Amino acid sequence: MASFTATSLSMIALASPSLVPSARISSPNSVSLSIKGRNFPSISLQPTGRRFQVTCAAKQETVQKVCDIVKKQLALPEGSSVTGESKFAALGADSLDTVEIVMGLEEEFGISVEEESAQSITTVQEAADMIDKLLQSKC
Amino acid sequence: MSSLLDKARLMMNIHCLGRNLVTVSSSLHHVQLPAQKEAHFWYVLPDEIKDTNLLNQYFEILSPSEKESVFRMSGERLKKRAILARALVRTTLARYQINCQIDPKALKFKKNSYGKPEVDLQYTEDWNLPQLHFNISHTSSLIACGVTVGSPIGIDVEEKQRRLKNDVLAFARRYFSPDEIEMLTQIADPELRRLELIKLWTMKEAYVKAVGKGFSNSPFNTFTVRLGDHLKTSVDLRPRVMSKAHEITVEPPDDSKNISGNWQFVLLELYGSHYAAICIEQESTNRGKRSIPVNLMLRKTIPFVEDECIFGTDKAVVIGGLTTLLEC
């Protein structure tokens, strides 16, 4: 039993004293155990509710792909900084660039973007969020 | 609120009385307001403006939030473009004074409920500012501002040599109307087809900007713009000649969803390198009758430095729309 939740740790504390591992809780998510003088490495508690998306694209990868498409559309020089926060307009995109970017995203991700959504995208992150949302609905 | 009006009144009086105290930043050549069915088209060529002192002057007349926007632009070239665009709007509108000198810096702007920028007249009642409508468009090599009185206006400028990253027909199929796709498909030469697409784009963009309700409320594939006899390869070089073949129409003219106006277009070729489309709303009493040409005044400007009236030269050629170019 290598993993404990906070509740099960408190239950063990009530059991037989000789077998109780003495634990020091240094932070809410990390616990170091010592049982009979032997130290166990500290264990990080996983935050509850985390979903592993195995089949859908992870968010960071989406952001990266969007950055690549934007860089290509706007012919930005190598080494240009494009991140999630980057606004298309601040990178020099006009309306024609924006619709071409949307077309590029549709092709890359196999999605279809509504006109209303297309207009509301102003940053790389917004585009990535929209894509992930559309992709989730397909999974 | 009343103290704000008092302050505005005081400021105006200072400007009126203190003309001698006015710095060189107020040396803008003043012009008459556009009449009905008249549009003024002002533009700057960024490559002509290199003087950093001048650029600083332009920067200084911007509002704090406009300055912030400039700083957010990535790189010097885009920052300069942003400064020139806002300075062009402010200096252009400031020229149409009725009584006294209007400080370009004092103009206030707001956005309509769809995000279209407009002059905010709330604080300028006392200045008797006319009901000016404006719209801007910029490319890296040309920044333009269109102005009218009493009519919504939309403009768009594109470089003729602009290459799409996508195939022309694929792009048209994604965004344009069936009739427009059909028209483009029938053009055999890929270069002519690309040019025609750019023209269509500028006209459609100008229309949506004139309507002022945003791209998503007037999706491009829900309306068709027709440029008269688009297959003519020769261009009429006499700008004052009006020909039915050049008439530009938009269908449906009366999209009951949100458009009830009567829209008129002008398509220009500037310096042989740019297409510029202007769209203004005509009086609805004129609908159905023979269209009256748009009177258009063109001016190239370097704000605070010089203005040039563009008339009777091949720097600007009307290639579509019933238009009369005006001498300034």
Coordinates of C-alpha atoms in Angstrom, one line a residue:
Chain A
M1 CA 0.0 0.0 0.0
A2 CA 2.1 2.8 -1.3
S3 CA -0.5 5.4 -1.6
F4 CA -2.6 7.0 1.1
T5 CA -5.3 9.5 1.0
A6 CA -5.4 11.9 4.0
T7 CA -8.4 10.2 5.5
S8 CA -6.9 6.7 5.5
L9 CA -3.8 8.1 7.1
S10 CA -5.8 9.3 10.1
M11 CA -7.5 5.9 10.4
I12 CA -4.2 4.1 10.6
A13 CA -3.2 6.4 13.4
L14 CA -6.0 5.0 15.5
A15 CA -4.9 1.4 15.1
S16 CA -2.3 -0.7 17.0
P17 CA 0.6 1.6 18.0
S18 CA 3.4 -0.7 17.2
L19 CA 2.5 -0.9 13.5
V20 CA 1.6 2.7 13.1
P21 CA 3.8 4.4 10.7
S22 CA 4.8 7.7 12.0
A23 CA 4.1 10.3 9.4
R24 CA 5.1 13.8 9.0
I25 CA 2.9 15.8 6.8
S26 CA 5.0 18.6 5.4
S27 CA 2.5 19.8 2.9
P28 CA -1.1 18.9 2.2
N29 CA -0.1 17.0 -0.9
S30 CA 3.1 15.4 0.2
V31 CA 3.6 12.9 3.0
S32 CA 6.8 11.3 4.2
L33 CA 6.4 8.0 5.9
S34 CA 8.7 6.2 8.3
I35 CA 7.7 2.7 9.4
K36 CA 9.9 1.0 12.1
G37 CA 12.6 3.5 11.6
R38 CA 12.8 3.1 7.9
N39 CA 12.1 6.1 5.8
F40 CA 10.0 5.9 2.8
P41 CA 10.3 8.5 0.1
S42 CA 7.7 11.2 0.3
I43 CA 4.6 10.5 -1.7
S44 CA 2.8 13.2 -3.7
L45 CA -0.9 12.9 -3.4
Q46 CA -2.7 13.2 -6.8
P47 CA -5.3 16.0 -6.9
T48 CA -8.7 14.4 -7.1
G49 CA -10.7 14.7 -10.3
R50 CA -7.9 14.7 -12.8
R51 CA -8.8 13.2 -16.0
F52 CA -6.2 11.6 -18.3
Q53 CA -7.1 12.4 -21.8
V54 CA -5.5 9.6 -23.7
T55 CA -7.3 9.8 -27.0
C56 CA -7.8 13.6 -27.3
A57 CA -5.0 16.1 -27.9
A58 CA -3.4 17.5 -24.7
K59 CA -3.8 21.2 -24.4
Q60 CA -0.2 22.1 -24.6
E61 CA 0.2 20.2 -27.9
T62 CA -2.8 22.1 -29.3
V63 CA -1.4 25.4 -28.3
Q64 CA 1.9 24.5 -30.0
K65 CA 0.2 23.5 -33.2
V66 CA -1.8 26.7 -33.3
C67 CA 1.4 28.7 -32.7
D68 CA 3.0 26.9 -35.7
I69 CA 0.0 27.6 -38.0
V70 CA -0.1 31.3 -36.9
K71 CA 3.7 31.7 -37.5
K72 CA 3.3 30.1 -40.9
Q73 CA 0.3 32.3 -41.9
L74 CA 1.9 35.5 -40.8
A75 CA 5.3 34.5 -42.2
L76 CA 6.9 35.4 -38.9
P77 CA 10.7 35.1 -38.7
E78 CA 12.3 32.2 -36.9
G79 CA 12.6 32.8 -33.3
S80 CA 9.5 35.0 -33.1
S81 CA 7.8 34.6 -29.8
V82 CA 4.3 33.3 -30.1
T83 CA 2.7 31.9 -27.0
G84 CA -0.8 31.2 -25.8
E85 CA -1.3 34.8 -24.8
S86 CA -0.3 36.1 -28.2
K87 CA -3.0 38.2 -29.8
F88 CA -3.4 37.7 -33.6
A89 CA -3.8 41.5 -34.1
A90 CA -0.6 42.2 -32.1
L91 CA 1.3 39.8 -34.4
G92 CA 0.1 41.8 -37.4
A93 CA -2.8 39.6 -38.5
D94 CA -5.6 41.3 -40.4
S95 CA -9.0 39.9 -41.1
L96 CA -7.8 38.0 -44.1
D97 CA -5.0 36.4 -42.1
T98 CA -7.5 35.4 -39.4
V99 CA -9.8 33.6 -41.7
E100 CA -6.9 31.8 -43.3
I101 CA -5.7 30.8 -39.9
V102 CA -9.1 29.4 -39.1
M103 CA -9.0 27.5 -42.4
G104 CA -5.6 26.2 -41.5
L105 CA -6.8 25.1 -38.1
E106 CA -9.9 23.4 -39.6
E107 CA -7.6 21.4 -41.9
E108 CA -5.0 20.5 -39.3
F109 CA -7.5 19.3 -36.7
G110 CA -10.3 18.1 -38.9
I111 CA -12.9 20.4 -37.3
S112 CA -15.4 22.8 -38.6
V113 CA -15.6 26.3 -37.1
E114 CA -18.8 28.4 -37.0
E115 CA -18.6 32.0 -38.2
E116 CA -19.6 33.2 -34.7
S117 CA -16.8 31.3 -33.1
A118 CA -14.3 32.3 -35.7
Q119 CA -14.9 36.0 -34.9
S120 CA -14.5 35.6 -31.2
I121 CA -11.0 34.1 -31.4
T122 CA -8.4 36.8 -30.8
T123 CA -5.5 34.9 -29.2
V124 CA -3.7 31.6 -29.7
Q125 CA -5.1 30.3 -26.4
E126 CA -8.7 31.1 -27.4
A127 CA -8.1 29.2 -30.6
A128 CA -6.6 26.2 -28.8
D129 CA -9.5 26.1 -26.3
M130 CA -12.0 26.2 -29.1
I131 CA -10.2 23.4 -30.9
D132 CA -10.0 21.2 -27.8
K133 CA -13.7 21.8 -27.1
L134 CA -14.6 20.8 -30.6
L135 CA -12.3 17.8 -30.4
Q136 CA -13.7 16.6 -27.1
S137 CA -17.2 16.6 -28.6
K138 CA -15.8 14.2 -31.2
C139 CA -14.2 11.8 -28.8
Chain B
M1 CA -20.9 65.4 -15.3
S2 CA -21.6 69.2 -15.6
S3 CA -18.1 69.9 -14.4
L4 CA -16.8 67.8 -17.3
L5 CA -18.8 69.9 -19.8
D6 CA -17.6 73.0 -18.1
K7 CA -14.1 71.8 -18.5
A8 CA -14.7 71.0 -22.2
R9 CA -16.2 74.4 -22.7
L10 CA -13.2 76.0 -21.1
M11 CA -10.8 74.0 -23.2
M12 CA -12.6 75.0 -26.3
N13 CA -12.4 78.6 -25.4
I14 CA -8.7 78.4 -24.8
H15 CA -8.3 76.9 -28.2
C16 CA -10.4 79.5 -29.9
L17 CA -8.8 82.4 -28.2
G18 CA -5.3 81.1 -27.9
R19 CA -4.6 80.4 -31.5
N20 CA -1.2 82.0 -31.2
L21 CA -0.4 79.6 -28.4
V22 CA -1.2 76.6 -30.5
T23 CA 1.9 74.6 -31.3
V24 CA 2.9 73.2 -34.6
S25 CA 1.0 70.1 -33.7
S26 CA -2.1 71.9 -34.7
S27 CA -1.1 72.8 -38.2
L28 CA -3.7 70.7 -39.9
H29 CA -5.2 71.9 -43.1
H30 CA -8.9 72.2 -42.6
V31 CA -11.4 71.0 -45.1
Q32 CA -15.1 71.3 -45.8
L33 CA -17.3 68.5 -44.6
P34 CA -18.3 65.8 -47.1
A35 CA -21.7 66.5 -48.6
Q36 CA -24.4 63.9 -48.9
K37 CA -23.4 60.9 -51.1
E38 CA -19.8 62.2 -50.7
A39 CA -17.0 60.3 -49.2
H40 CA -13.5 61.4 -48.4
F41 CA -10.6 58.9 -48.5
W42 CA -7.4 59.9 -46.8
Y43 CA -4.3 57.7 -46.7
V44 CA -0.7 57.6 -45.6
L45 CA 2.2 55.6 -47.0
P46 CA 4.2 54.4 -44.0
D47 CA 7.4 54.1 -46.0
E48 CA 7.3 57.8 -46.5
I49 CA 7.3 58.6 -42.8
K50 CA 10.7 58.0 -41.2
D51 CA 11.2 61.0 -39.1
T52 CA 11.2 59.8 -35.5
N53 CA 10.3 63.3 -34.2
L54 CA 7.2 63.2 -36.4
L55 CA 6.3 59.7 -35.2
N56 CA 6.7 60.9 -31.6
Q57 CA 4.3 63.8 -32.4
Y58 CA 1.8 61.3 -33.7
F59 CA 2.3 59.1 -30.7
E60 CA 1.6 62.1 -28.4
I61 CA -1.9 62.7 -29.7
L62 CA -3.0 59.2 -28.9
S63 CA -5.1 58.4 -25.9
P64 CA -3.6 56.3 -23.0
S65 CA -5.4 53.2 -24.1
E66 CA -4.3 53.7 -27.7
K67 CA -0.7 54.1 -26.5
E68 CA -1.1 50.8 -24.6
S69 CA -2.3 49.1 -27.7
V70 CA 0.7 50.4 -29.6
F71 CA 3.0 48.9 -26.9
R72 CA 1.3 45.5 -27.2
M73 CA 2.1 45.3 -30.9
S74 CA 5.0 43.0 -31.7
G75 CA 8.0 44.7 -33.3
E76 CA 8.8 48.2 -34.5
R77 CA 7.1 47.9 -37.8
L78 CA 3.8 47.0 -36.3
K79 CA 4.1 49.6 -33.6
K80 CA 4.7 52.3 -36.3
R81 CA 1.7 51.1 -38.2
A82 CA -0.5 51.2 -35.2
I83 CA 0.7 54.8 -34.3
L84 CA 0.1 55.9 -37.9
A85 CA -3.4 54.4 -38.1
R86 CA -4.6 56.1 -34.9
A87 CA -2.9 59.4 -35.8
L88 CA -4.5 59.3 -39.2
V89 CA -8.0 58.9 -37.7
R90 CA -7.5 61.6 -35.1
T91 CA -5.9 64.2 -37.4
T92 CA -8.3 63.5 -40.2
L93 CA -11.4 64.0 -38.1
A94 CA -9.9 67.1 -36.4
R95 CA -9.8 68.8 -39.8
Y96 CA -13.6 69.0 -40.1
Q97 CA -14.0 71.7 -37.5
I98 CA -17.0 73.9 -37.5
N99 CA -16.0 76.7 -35.2
C100 CA -12.6 76.4 -33.7
Q101 CA -9.5 74.3 -33.8
I102 CA -10.1 70.8 -32.6
D103 CA -7.2 69.2 -30.9
P104 CA -6.8 65.7 -32.4
K105 CA -5.8 64.5 -29.0
A106 CA -9.1 65.6 -27.5
L107 CA -11.3 63.4 -29.7
K108 CA -12.9 60.5 -27.9
F109 CA -13.9 57.2 -29.4
K110 CA -16.2 54.4 -28.4
K111 CA -17.4 51.2 -29.9
N112 CA -20.9 50.3 -31.0
S113 CA -22.5 47.2 -29.6
Y114 CA -20.7 45.1 -32.2
G115 CA -17.3 46.5 -31.6
K116 CA -17.1 49.0 -34.5
P117 CA -15.2 52.2 -33.5
E118 CA -17.1 55.5 -33.6
V119 CA -16.6 59.1 -32.6
D120 CA -17.9 59.6 -29.1
L121 CA -19.8 62.9 -29.2
Q122 CA -20.9 62.7 -25.6
Y123 CA -18.3 65.1 -24.3
T124 CA -18.1 67.3 -27.4
E125 CA -21.7 68.7 -27.6
D126 CA -20.3 72.1 -27.1
W127 CA -17.9 71.8 -29.9
N128 CA -20.6 71.4 -32.5
L129 CA -18.8 68.5 -34.0
P130 CA -20.6 67.2 -37.2
Q131 CA -21.9 63.7 -37.4
L132 CA -18.9 62.2 -38.9
H133 CA -18.6 58.6 -39.7
F134 CA -15.3 57.0 -40.4
N135 CA -13.6 53.6 -41.0
I136 CA -10.0 52.6 -41.3
S137 CA -8.1 49.9 -43.0
H138 CA -4.4 49.2 -43.1
T139 CA -1.9 47.1 -45.0
S140 CA 1.8 47.3 -44.3
S141 CA 2.3 49.8 -47.2
L142 CA -0.9 51.9 -47.0
I143 CA -3.1 53.1 -44.2
A144 CA -6.5 54.6 -45.1
C145 CA -9.3 56.4 -43.4
G146 CA -12.7 57.0 -45.1
V147 CA -15.0 59.8 -43.8
T148 CA -18.6 60.6 -44.5
V149 CA -21.3 62.7 -43.0
G150 CA -24.6 61.0 -42.1
S151 CA -23.8 57.7 -43.8
P152 CA -22.2 54.6 -42.4
I153 CA -18.9 53.8 -44.2
G154 CA -16.7 50.8 -44.5
I155 CA -13.4 50.6 -46.3
D156 CA -10.8 47.9 -47.0
V157 CA -7.4 48.1 -48.6
E158 CA -5.3 45.1 -49.8
E159 CA -2.1 44.8 -51.6
K160 CA -2.7 43.4 -55.1
Q161 CA 0.3 41.1 -54.8
R162 CA -1.0 39.5 -51.6
R163 CA -0.7 35.7 -51.8
L164 CA -3.1 33.5 -50.0
K165 CA -1.7 30.6 -48.1
N166 CA -4.6 28.5 -49.3
D167 CA -5.7 27.7 -52.8
V168 CA -7.8 30.5 -54.2
L169 CA -10.8 28.3 -55.0
A170 CA -10.6 26.3 -51.8
F171 CA -10.6 29.7 -50.0
A172 CA -13.6 30.9 -52.0
R173 CA -15.5 27.6 -51.3
R174 CA -14.9 28.0 -47.6
Y175 CA -16.0 31.6 -47.3
F176 CA -17.7 33.1 -50.4
S177 CA -21.2 32.7 -51.8
P178 CA -22.1 30.1 -54.5
D179 CA -22.4 32.7 -57.2
E180 CA -19.1 34.2 -56.3
I181 CA -17.5 30.7 -56.3
E182 CA -19.0 30.1 -59.7
M183 CA -17.7 33.4 -61.1
L184 CA -14.2 32.7 -59.8
T185 CA -14.2 29.1 -61.1
Q186 CA -14.9 30.5 -64.6
I187 CA -11.7 32.5 -64.7
A188 CA -9.1 30.3 -66.3
D189 CA -6.0 32.2 -65.6
P190 CA -4.9 31.6 -62.0
E191 CA -3.3 35.0 -61.6
L192 CA -6.4 36.8 -62.8
R193 CA -8.5 34.6 -60.6
R194 CA -6.4 35.5 -57.6
L195 CA -6.7 39.2 -58.4
E196 CA -10.4 38.9 -58.7
L197 CA -10.6 37.2 -55.3
I198 CA -8.7 40.0 -53.7
K199 CA -11.0 42.6 -55.3
L200 CA -14.0 40.6 -54.0
W201 CA -12.5 40.3 -50.6
T202 CA -12.0 44.1 -50.3
M203 CA -15.6 44.8 -51.4
K204 CA -17.1 42.2 -49.1
E205 CA -15.0 43.4 -46.2
A206 CA -15.9 47.0 -46.9
Y207 CA -19.6 46.1 -46.9
V208 CA -19.5 44.2 -43.6
K209 CA -17.5 47.1 -42.0
A210 CA -20.0 49.6 -43.3
V211 CA -23.0 47.6 -41.9
G212 CA -21.0 47.6 -38.7
K213 CA -22.4 44.4 -37.1
G214 CA -19.4 42.2 -37.3
F215 CA -18.2 39.4 -39.5
S216 CA -20.4 36.8 -37.8
N217 CA -23.6 38.7 -38.3
S218 CA -23.0 39.1 -42.0
P219 CA -21.2 35.9 -43.0
F220 CA -19.4 36.3 -46.3
N221 CA -21.2 33.3 -47.8
T222 CA -24.7 34.9 -47.3
F223 CA -24.3 37.7 -49.8
T224 CA -22.9 38.1 -53.3
V225 CA -21.0 41.1 -54.6
R226 CA -20.9 41.5 -58.3
L227 CA -18.5 43.7 -60.1
G228 CA -20.2 44.7 -63.3
D229 CA -18.3 43.3 -66.2
H230 CA -15.4 41.7 -64.3
L231 CA -14.2 39.7 -67.3
K232 CA -13.1 42.8 -69.1
T233 CA -9.3 42.8 -69.1
S234 CA -8.9 46.4 -70.1
V235 CA -9.4 49.0 -67.5
D236 CA -11.1 52.3 -68.2
L237 CA -8.4 54.9 -67.4
R238 CA -10.7 57.9 -67.4
P239 CA -11.9 58.0 -63.9
R240 CA -14.7 60.4 -64.5
V241 CA -16.5 58.3 -67.0
M242 CA -19.3 56.3 -65.4
S243 CA -20.3 53.1 -67.1
K244 CA -23.0 50.7 -66.2
A245 CA -20.5 47.9 -66.8
H246 CA -18.6 49.0 -63.7
E247 CA -21.6 49.1 -61.4
I248 CA -21.1 47.1 -58.3
T249 CA -24.1 45.4 -56.7
V250 CA -24.6 43.4 -53.6
E251 CA -27.3 40.7 -53.3
P252 CA -29.5 40.3 -51.6
P253 CA -29.7 44.1 -51.3
D254 CA -32.2 43.8 -48.5
D255 CA -31.1 41.1 -46.1
S256 CA -34.1 41.4 -43.7
K257 CA -32.0 39.9 -40.9
N258 CA -30.0 43.0 -40.3
I259 CA -29.5 45.1 -43.4
S260 CA -32.1 47.4 -44.7
G261 CA -30.0 49.9 -46.4
N262 CA -29.0 50.7 -49.9
W263 CA -25.3 50.2 -50.3
Q264 CA -23.1 51.7 -52.8
F265 CA -19.5 50.7 -53.7
V266 CA -16.4 52.2 -55.1
L267 CA -13.4 50.1 -56.1
L268 CA -10.1 51.8 -56.7
E269 CA -6.7 50.8 -57.8
L270 CA -4.0 52.8 -56.1
Y271 CA -0.5 53.1 -57.5
G272 CA -1.1 50.0 -59.5
S273 CA -0.3 48.1 -56.3
H274 CA -3.4 48.3 -54.1
Y275 CA -7.1 47.7 -54.3
A276 CA -9.3 49.9 -52.1
A277 CA -13.0 49.3 -51.6
I278 CA -15.4 51.9 -50.2
C279 CA -18.9 51.1 -49.2
I280 CA -21.4 53.7 -48.1
E281 CA -25.1 53.7 -47.5
Q282 CA -27.3 55.7 -49.9
E283 CA -30.6 57.3 -48.9
S284 CA -33.3 54.7 -48.9
T285 CA -35.6 56.9 -51.0
N286 CA -33.2 56.3 -53.9
R287 CA -33.6 52.5 -53.8
G288 CA -34.7 50.9 -57.0
K289 CA -34.0 54.0 -59.1
R290 CA -30.9 54.5 -61.2
S291 CA -27.9 54.8 -58.9
I292 CA -26.4 58.2 -58.4
P293 CA -22.6 58.1 -58.4
V294 CA -20.6 58.5 -55.3
N295 CA -18.6 61.7 -55.2
L296 CA -15.2 60.8 -53.9
M297 CA -12.3 63.0 -52.8
L298 CA -8.9 61.4 -52.4
R299 CA -6.1 62.8 -50.4
K300 CA -2.7 61.5 -49.6
T301 CA -1.4 63.0 -46.4
I302 CA 1.5 63.2 -44.0
P303 CA -0.4 64.7 -41.0
F304 CA 1.0 68.1 -39.8
V305 CA 3.3 68.1 -42.9
E306 CA 1.6 68.0 -46.2
D307 CA -1.5 66.9 -48.0
E308 CA -1.8 66.0 -51.7
C309 CA -5.1 66.0 -53.6
I310 CA -5.2 62.9 -55.8
F311 CA -7.1 63.8 -58.9
G312 CA -6.5 63.3 -62.6
T313 CA -3.5 61.1 -62.1
D314 CA -3.0 57.4 -62.6
K315 CA -2.1 57.1 -58.9
A316 CA -5.7 56.4 -58.3
V317 CA -8.0 54.7 -60.9
V318 CA -11.6 53.9 -60.4
I319 CA -12.1 50.3 -61.5
G320 CA -15.6 49.7 -60.2
G321 CA -18.7 51.4 -58.9
L322 CA -20.4 54.6 -60.2
T323 CA -18.0 57.2 -59.0
T324 CA -17.1 60.8 -59.6
L325 CA -13.7 61.8 -58.5
L326 CA -13.6 65.3 -57.1
E327 CA -11.0 68.0 -57.4
C328 CA -10.1 69.2 -53.9

